[in-house]
PDB file of C-alpha atoms in Angstrom:
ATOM      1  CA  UNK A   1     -15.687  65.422  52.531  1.00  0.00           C
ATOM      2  CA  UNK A   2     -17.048  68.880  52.276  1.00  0.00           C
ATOM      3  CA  UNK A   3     -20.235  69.008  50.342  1.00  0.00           C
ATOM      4  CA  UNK A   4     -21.138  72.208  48.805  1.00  0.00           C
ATOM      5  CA  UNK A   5     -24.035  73.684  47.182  1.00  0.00           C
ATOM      6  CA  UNK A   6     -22.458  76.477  45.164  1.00  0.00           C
ATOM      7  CA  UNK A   7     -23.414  76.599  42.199  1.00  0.00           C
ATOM      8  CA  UNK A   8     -20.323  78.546  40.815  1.00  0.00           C
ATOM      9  CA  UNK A   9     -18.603  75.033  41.666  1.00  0.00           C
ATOM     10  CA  UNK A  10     -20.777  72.738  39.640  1.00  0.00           C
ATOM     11  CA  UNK A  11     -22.181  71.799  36.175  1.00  0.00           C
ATOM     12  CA  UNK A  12     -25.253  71.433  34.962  1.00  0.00           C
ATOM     13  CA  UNK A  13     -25.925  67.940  33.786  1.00  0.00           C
ATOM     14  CA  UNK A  14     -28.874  66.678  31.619  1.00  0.00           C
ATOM     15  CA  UNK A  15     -30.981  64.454  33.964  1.00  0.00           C
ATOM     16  CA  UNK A  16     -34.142  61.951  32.014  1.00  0.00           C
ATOM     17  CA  UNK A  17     -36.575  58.791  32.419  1.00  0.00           C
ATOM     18  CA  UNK A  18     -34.151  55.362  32.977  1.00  0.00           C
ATOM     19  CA  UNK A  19     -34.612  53.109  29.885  1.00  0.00           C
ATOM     20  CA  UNK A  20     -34.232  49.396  30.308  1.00  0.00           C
ATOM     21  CA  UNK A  21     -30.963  49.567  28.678  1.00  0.00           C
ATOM     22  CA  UNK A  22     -29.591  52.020  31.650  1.00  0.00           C
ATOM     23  CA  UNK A  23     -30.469  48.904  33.945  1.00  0.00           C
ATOM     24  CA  UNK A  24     -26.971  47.264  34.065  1.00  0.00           C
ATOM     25  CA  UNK A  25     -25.258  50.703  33.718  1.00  0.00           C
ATOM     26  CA  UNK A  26     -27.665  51.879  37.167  1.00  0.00           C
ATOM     27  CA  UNK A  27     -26.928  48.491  38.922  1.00  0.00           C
ATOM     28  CA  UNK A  28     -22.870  48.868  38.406  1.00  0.00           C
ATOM     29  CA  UNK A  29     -22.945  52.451  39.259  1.00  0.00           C
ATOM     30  CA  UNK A  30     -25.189  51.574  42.164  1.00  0.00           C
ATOM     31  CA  UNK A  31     -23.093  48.803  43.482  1.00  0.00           C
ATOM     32  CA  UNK A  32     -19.820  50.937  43.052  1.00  0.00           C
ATOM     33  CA  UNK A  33     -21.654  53.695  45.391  1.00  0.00           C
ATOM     34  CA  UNK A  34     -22.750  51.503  48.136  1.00  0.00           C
ATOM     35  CA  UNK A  35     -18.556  50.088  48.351  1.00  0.00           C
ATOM     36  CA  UNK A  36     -17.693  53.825  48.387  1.00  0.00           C
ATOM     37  CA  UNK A  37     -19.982  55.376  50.627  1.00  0.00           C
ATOM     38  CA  UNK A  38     -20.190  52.555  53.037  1.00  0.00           C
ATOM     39  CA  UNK A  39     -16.652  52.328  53.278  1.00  0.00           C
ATOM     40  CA  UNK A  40     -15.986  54.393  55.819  1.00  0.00           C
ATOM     41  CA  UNK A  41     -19.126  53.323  57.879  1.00  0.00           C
ATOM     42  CA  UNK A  42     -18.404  50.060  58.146  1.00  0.00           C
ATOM     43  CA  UNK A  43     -14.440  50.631  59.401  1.00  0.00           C
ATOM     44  CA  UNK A  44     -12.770  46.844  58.467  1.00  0.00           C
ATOM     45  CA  UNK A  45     -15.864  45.138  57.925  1.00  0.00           C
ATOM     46  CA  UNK A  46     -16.313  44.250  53.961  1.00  0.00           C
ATOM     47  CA  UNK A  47     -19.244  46.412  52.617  1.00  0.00           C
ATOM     48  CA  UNK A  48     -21.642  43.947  51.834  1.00  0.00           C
ATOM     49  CA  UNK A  49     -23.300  44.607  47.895  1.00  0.00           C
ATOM     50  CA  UNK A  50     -26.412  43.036  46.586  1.00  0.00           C
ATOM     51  CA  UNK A  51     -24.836  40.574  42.709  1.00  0.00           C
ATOM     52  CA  UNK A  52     -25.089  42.503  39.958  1.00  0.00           C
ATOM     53  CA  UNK A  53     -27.437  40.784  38.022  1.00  0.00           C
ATOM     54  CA  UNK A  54     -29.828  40.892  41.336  1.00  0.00           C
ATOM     55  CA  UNK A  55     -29.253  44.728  41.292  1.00  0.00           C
ATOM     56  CA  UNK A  56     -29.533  44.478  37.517  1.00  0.00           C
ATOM     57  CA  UNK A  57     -33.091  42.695  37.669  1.00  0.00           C
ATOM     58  CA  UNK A  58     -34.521  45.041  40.010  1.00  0.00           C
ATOM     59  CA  UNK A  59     -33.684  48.578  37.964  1.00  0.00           C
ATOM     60  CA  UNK A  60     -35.060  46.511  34.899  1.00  0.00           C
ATOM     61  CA  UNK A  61     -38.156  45.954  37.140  1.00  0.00           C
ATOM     62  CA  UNK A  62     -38.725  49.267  38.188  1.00  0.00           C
ATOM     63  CA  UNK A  63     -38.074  51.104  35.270  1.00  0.00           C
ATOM     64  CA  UNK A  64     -40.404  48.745  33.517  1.00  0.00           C
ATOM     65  CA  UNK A  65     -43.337  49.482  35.898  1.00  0.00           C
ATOM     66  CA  UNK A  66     -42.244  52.929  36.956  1.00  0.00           C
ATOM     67  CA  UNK A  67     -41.954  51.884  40.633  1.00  0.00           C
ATOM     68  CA  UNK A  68     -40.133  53.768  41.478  1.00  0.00           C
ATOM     69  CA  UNK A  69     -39.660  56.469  38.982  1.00  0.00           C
ATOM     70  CA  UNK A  70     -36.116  56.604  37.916  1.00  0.00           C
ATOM     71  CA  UNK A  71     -34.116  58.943  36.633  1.00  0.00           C
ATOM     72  CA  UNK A  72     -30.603  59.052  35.390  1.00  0.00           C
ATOM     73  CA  UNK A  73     -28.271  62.121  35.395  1.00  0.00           C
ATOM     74  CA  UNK A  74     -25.305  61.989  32.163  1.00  0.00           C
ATOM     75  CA  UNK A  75     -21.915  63.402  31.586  1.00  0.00           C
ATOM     76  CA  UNK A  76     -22.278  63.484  27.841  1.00  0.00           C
ATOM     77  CA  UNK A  77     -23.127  59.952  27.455  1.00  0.00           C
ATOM     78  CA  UNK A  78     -22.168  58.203  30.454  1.00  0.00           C
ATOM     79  CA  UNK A  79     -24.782  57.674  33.381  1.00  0.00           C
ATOM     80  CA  UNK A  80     -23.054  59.368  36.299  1.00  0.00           C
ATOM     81  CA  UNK A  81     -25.968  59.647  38.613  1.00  0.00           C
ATOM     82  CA  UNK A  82     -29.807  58.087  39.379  1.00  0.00           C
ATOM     83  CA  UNK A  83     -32.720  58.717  41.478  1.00  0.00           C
ATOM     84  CA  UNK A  84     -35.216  56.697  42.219  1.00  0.00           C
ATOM     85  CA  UNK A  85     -38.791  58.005  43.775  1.00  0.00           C
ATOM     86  CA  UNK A  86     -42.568  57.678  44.377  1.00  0.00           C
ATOM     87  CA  UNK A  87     -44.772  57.605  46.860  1.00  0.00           C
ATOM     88  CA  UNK A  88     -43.776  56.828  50.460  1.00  0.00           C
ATOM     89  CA  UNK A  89     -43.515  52.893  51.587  1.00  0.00           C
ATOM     90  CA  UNK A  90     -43.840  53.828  55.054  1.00  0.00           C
ATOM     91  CA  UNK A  91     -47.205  52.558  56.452  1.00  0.00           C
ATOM     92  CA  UNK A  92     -49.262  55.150  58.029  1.00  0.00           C
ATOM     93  CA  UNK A  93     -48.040  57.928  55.022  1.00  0.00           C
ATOM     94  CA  UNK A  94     -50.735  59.938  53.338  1.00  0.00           C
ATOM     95  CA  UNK A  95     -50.897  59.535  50.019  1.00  0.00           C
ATOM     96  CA  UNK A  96     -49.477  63.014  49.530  1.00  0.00           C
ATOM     97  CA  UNK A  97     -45.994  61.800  50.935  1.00  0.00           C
ATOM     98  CA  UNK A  98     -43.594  60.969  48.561  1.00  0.00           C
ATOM     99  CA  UNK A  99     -39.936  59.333  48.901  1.00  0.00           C
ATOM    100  CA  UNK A 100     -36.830  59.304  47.520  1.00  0.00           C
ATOM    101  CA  UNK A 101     -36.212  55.667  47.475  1.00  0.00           C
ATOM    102  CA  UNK A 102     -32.484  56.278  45.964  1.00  0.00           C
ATOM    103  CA  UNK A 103     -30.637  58.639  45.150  1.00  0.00           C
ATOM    104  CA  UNK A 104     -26.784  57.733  43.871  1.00  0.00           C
ATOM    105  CA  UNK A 105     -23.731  59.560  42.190  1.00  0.00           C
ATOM    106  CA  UNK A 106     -20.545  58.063  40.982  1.00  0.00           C
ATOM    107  CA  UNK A 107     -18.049  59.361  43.297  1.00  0.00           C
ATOM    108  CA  UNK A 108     -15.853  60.715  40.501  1.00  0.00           C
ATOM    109  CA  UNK A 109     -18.565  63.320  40.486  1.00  0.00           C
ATOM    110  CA  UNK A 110     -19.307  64.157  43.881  1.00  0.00           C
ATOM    111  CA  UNK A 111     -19.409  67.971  44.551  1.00  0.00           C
ATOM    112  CA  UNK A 112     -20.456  68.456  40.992  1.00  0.00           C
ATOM    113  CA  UNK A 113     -24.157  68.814  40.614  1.00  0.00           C
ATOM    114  CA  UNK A 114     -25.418  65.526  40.194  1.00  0.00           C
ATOM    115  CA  UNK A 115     -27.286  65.290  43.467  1.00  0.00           C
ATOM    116  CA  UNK A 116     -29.032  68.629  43.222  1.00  0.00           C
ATOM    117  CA  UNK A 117     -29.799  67.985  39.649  1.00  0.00           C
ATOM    118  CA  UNK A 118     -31.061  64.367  40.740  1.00  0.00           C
ATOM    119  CA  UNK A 119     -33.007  66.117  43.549  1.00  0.00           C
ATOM    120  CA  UNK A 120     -34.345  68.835  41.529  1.00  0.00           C
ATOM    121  CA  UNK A 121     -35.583  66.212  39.064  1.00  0.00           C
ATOM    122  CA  UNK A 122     -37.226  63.854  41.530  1.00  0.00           C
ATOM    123  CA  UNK A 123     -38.590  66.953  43.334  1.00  0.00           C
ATOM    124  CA  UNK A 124     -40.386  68.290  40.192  1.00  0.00           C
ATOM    125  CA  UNK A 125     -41.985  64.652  39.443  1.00  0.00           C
ATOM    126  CA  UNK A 126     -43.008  64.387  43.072  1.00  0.00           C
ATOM    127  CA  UNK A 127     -44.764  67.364  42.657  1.00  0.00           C
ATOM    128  CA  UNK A 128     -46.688  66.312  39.242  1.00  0.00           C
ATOM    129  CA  UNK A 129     -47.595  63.302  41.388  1.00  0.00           C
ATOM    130  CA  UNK A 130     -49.670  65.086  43.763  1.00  0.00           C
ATOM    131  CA  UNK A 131     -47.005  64.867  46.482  1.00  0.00           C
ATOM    132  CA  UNK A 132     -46.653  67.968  49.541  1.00  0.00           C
ATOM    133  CA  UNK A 133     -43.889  66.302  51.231  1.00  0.00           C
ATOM    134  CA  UNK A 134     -41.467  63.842  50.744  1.00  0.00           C
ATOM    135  CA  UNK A 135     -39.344  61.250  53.123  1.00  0.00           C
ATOM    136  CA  UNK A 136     -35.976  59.702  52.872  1.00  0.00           C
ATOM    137  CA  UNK A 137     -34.205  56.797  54.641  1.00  0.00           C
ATOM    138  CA  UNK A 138     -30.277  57.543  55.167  1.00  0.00           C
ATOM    139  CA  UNK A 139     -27.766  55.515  57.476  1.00  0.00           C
ATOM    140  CA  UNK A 140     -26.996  57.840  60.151  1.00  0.00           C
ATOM    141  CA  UNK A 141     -23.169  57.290  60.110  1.00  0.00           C
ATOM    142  CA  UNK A 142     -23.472  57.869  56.201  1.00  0.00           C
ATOM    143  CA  UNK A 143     -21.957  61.789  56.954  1.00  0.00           C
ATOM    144  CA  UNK A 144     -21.942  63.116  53.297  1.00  0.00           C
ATOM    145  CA  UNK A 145     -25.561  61.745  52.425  1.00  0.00           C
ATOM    146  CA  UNK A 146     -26.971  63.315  56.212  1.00  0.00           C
ATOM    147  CA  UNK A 147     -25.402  67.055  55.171  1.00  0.00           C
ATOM    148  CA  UNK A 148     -26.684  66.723  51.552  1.00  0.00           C
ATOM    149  CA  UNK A 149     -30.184  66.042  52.287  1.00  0.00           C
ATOM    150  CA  UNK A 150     -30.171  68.736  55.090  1.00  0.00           C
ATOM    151  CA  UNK A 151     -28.616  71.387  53.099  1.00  0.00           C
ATOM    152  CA  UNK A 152     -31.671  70.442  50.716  1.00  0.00           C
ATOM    153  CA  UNK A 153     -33.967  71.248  53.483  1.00  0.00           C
ATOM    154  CA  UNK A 154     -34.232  68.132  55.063  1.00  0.00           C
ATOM    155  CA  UNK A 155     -35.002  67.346  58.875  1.00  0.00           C
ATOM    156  CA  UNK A 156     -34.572  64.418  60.955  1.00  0.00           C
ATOM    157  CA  UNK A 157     -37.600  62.483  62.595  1.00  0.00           C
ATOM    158  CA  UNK A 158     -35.262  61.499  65.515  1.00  0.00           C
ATOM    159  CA  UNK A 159     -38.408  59.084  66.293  1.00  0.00           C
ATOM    160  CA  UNK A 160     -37.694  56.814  63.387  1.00  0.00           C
ATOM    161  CA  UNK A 161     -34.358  55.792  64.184  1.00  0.00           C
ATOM    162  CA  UNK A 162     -34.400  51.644  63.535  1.00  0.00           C
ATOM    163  CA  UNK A 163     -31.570  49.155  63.042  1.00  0.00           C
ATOM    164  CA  UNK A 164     -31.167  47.511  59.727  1.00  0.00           C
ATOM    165  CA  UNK A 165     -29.485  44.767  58.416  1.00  0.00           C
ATOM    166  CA  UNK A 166     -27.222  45.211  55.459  1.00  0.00           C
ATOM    167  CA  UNK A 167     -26.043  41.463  54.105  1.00  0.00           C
ATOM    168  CA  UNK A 168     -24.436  40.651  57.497  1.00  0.00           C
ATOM    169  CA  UNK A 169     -23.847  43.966  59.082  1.00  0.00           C
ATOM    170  CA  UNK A 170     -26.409  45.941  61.391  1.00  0.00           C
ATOM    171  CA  UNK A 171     -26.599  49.657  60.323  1.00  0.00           C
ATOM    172  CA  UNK A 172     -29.142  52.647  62.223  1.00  0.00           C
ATOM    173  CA  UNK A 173     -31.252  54.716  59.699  1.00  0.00           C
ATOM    174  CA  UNK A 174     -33.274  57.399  60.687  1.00  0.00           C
ATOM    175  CA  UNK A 175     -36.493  59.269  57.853  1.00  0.00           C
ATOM    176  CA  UNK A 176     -35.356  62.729  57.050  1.00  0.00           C
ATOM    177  CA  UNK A 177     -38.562  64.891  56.304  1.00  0.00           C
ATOM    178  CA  UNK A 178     -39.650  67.819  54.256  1.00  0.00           C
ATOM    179  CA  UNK A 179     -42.281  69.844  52.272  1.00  0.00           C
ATOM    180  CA  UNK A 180     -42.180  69.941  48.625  1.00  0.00           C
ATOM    181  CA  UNK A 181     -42.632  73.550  48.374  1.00  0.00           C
TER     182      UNK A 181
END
């Protein structure tokens, strides 16, 4: 599960704005991402995923009202990738701080691009927002999502480390910080 930044190793996709009709296409592609990455969290325990048509409703929602912003990265025509950001939930944030409130790739394209063409997208409309810094919230035991954000500059607030429910499981996230600059 090495996860590398080269960019002799990876593809440029086209990333845009989510339409509604990219909701169900998000929500499966979503879903499919939480079973894979959680997987090896959560050891024998089933990886607990929100229904579809739950998951469904809320992309429809936010792309809709733009909260979050999401994007959607595409191999030729087929979503393969989404990111979802705005400004930071936390209380206490300025209103400078932005987050990434998701950020998913199909893991038949992991090591490809998609992330860093996700992140350069959500980074960029961050930046027309106003933000200077931006926050994300990642499972600690989720390995390949910790080294991607901190090859993308990212730092652990060790002080933010909380326990979190997930359906019936208990998982510890920690805020990873950064500048936008």
């Amino acid at each position: 599960m090495s996860l590398r930044l080269d960019m002799s190793d990876t593809t440029t996709f086209k990333v845009r704005p989510a339409t509604l009709r990219d909701a169900k296409a998000i929500a499966e592609l979503h879903n499919s991402t939480v079973r894979e990455a959680f997987k090896s969290m959560l050891a024998d325990t089933p990886v607990p995923t929100v229904p579809l048509e739950k998951r469904q409703a809320y992309w429809r929602e936010a792309i809709e009202y733009a909260e979050p912003q999401v994007q959607v990265a595409l191999d030729d025509d087929k979503i393969v990738g989404f990111v979802g950001f705005d400004r930071s939930r936390d209380k206490g944030t300025p209103p400078t701080m932005g987050e990434l409130w998701a950020i998913y790739v199909a893991s038949s394209h992991w090591d490809k691009g998609v992330g860093l063409a996700l992140w350069d997208a959500a980074r960029e409309g961050l930046q027309d927002e106003g933000c200077t810094h931006v926050s994300v919230w990642l499972p600690i035991a989720n390995e390949r999502a910790m080294r991607f954000h901190e090859l993308a500059g990212f730092k652990r607030e060790m002080s933010t480390a909380k326990t979190v429910p997930i359906g019936t499981v208990k998982i510890e996230e920690i805020r990873l910080k950064r500048p936008l600059n």
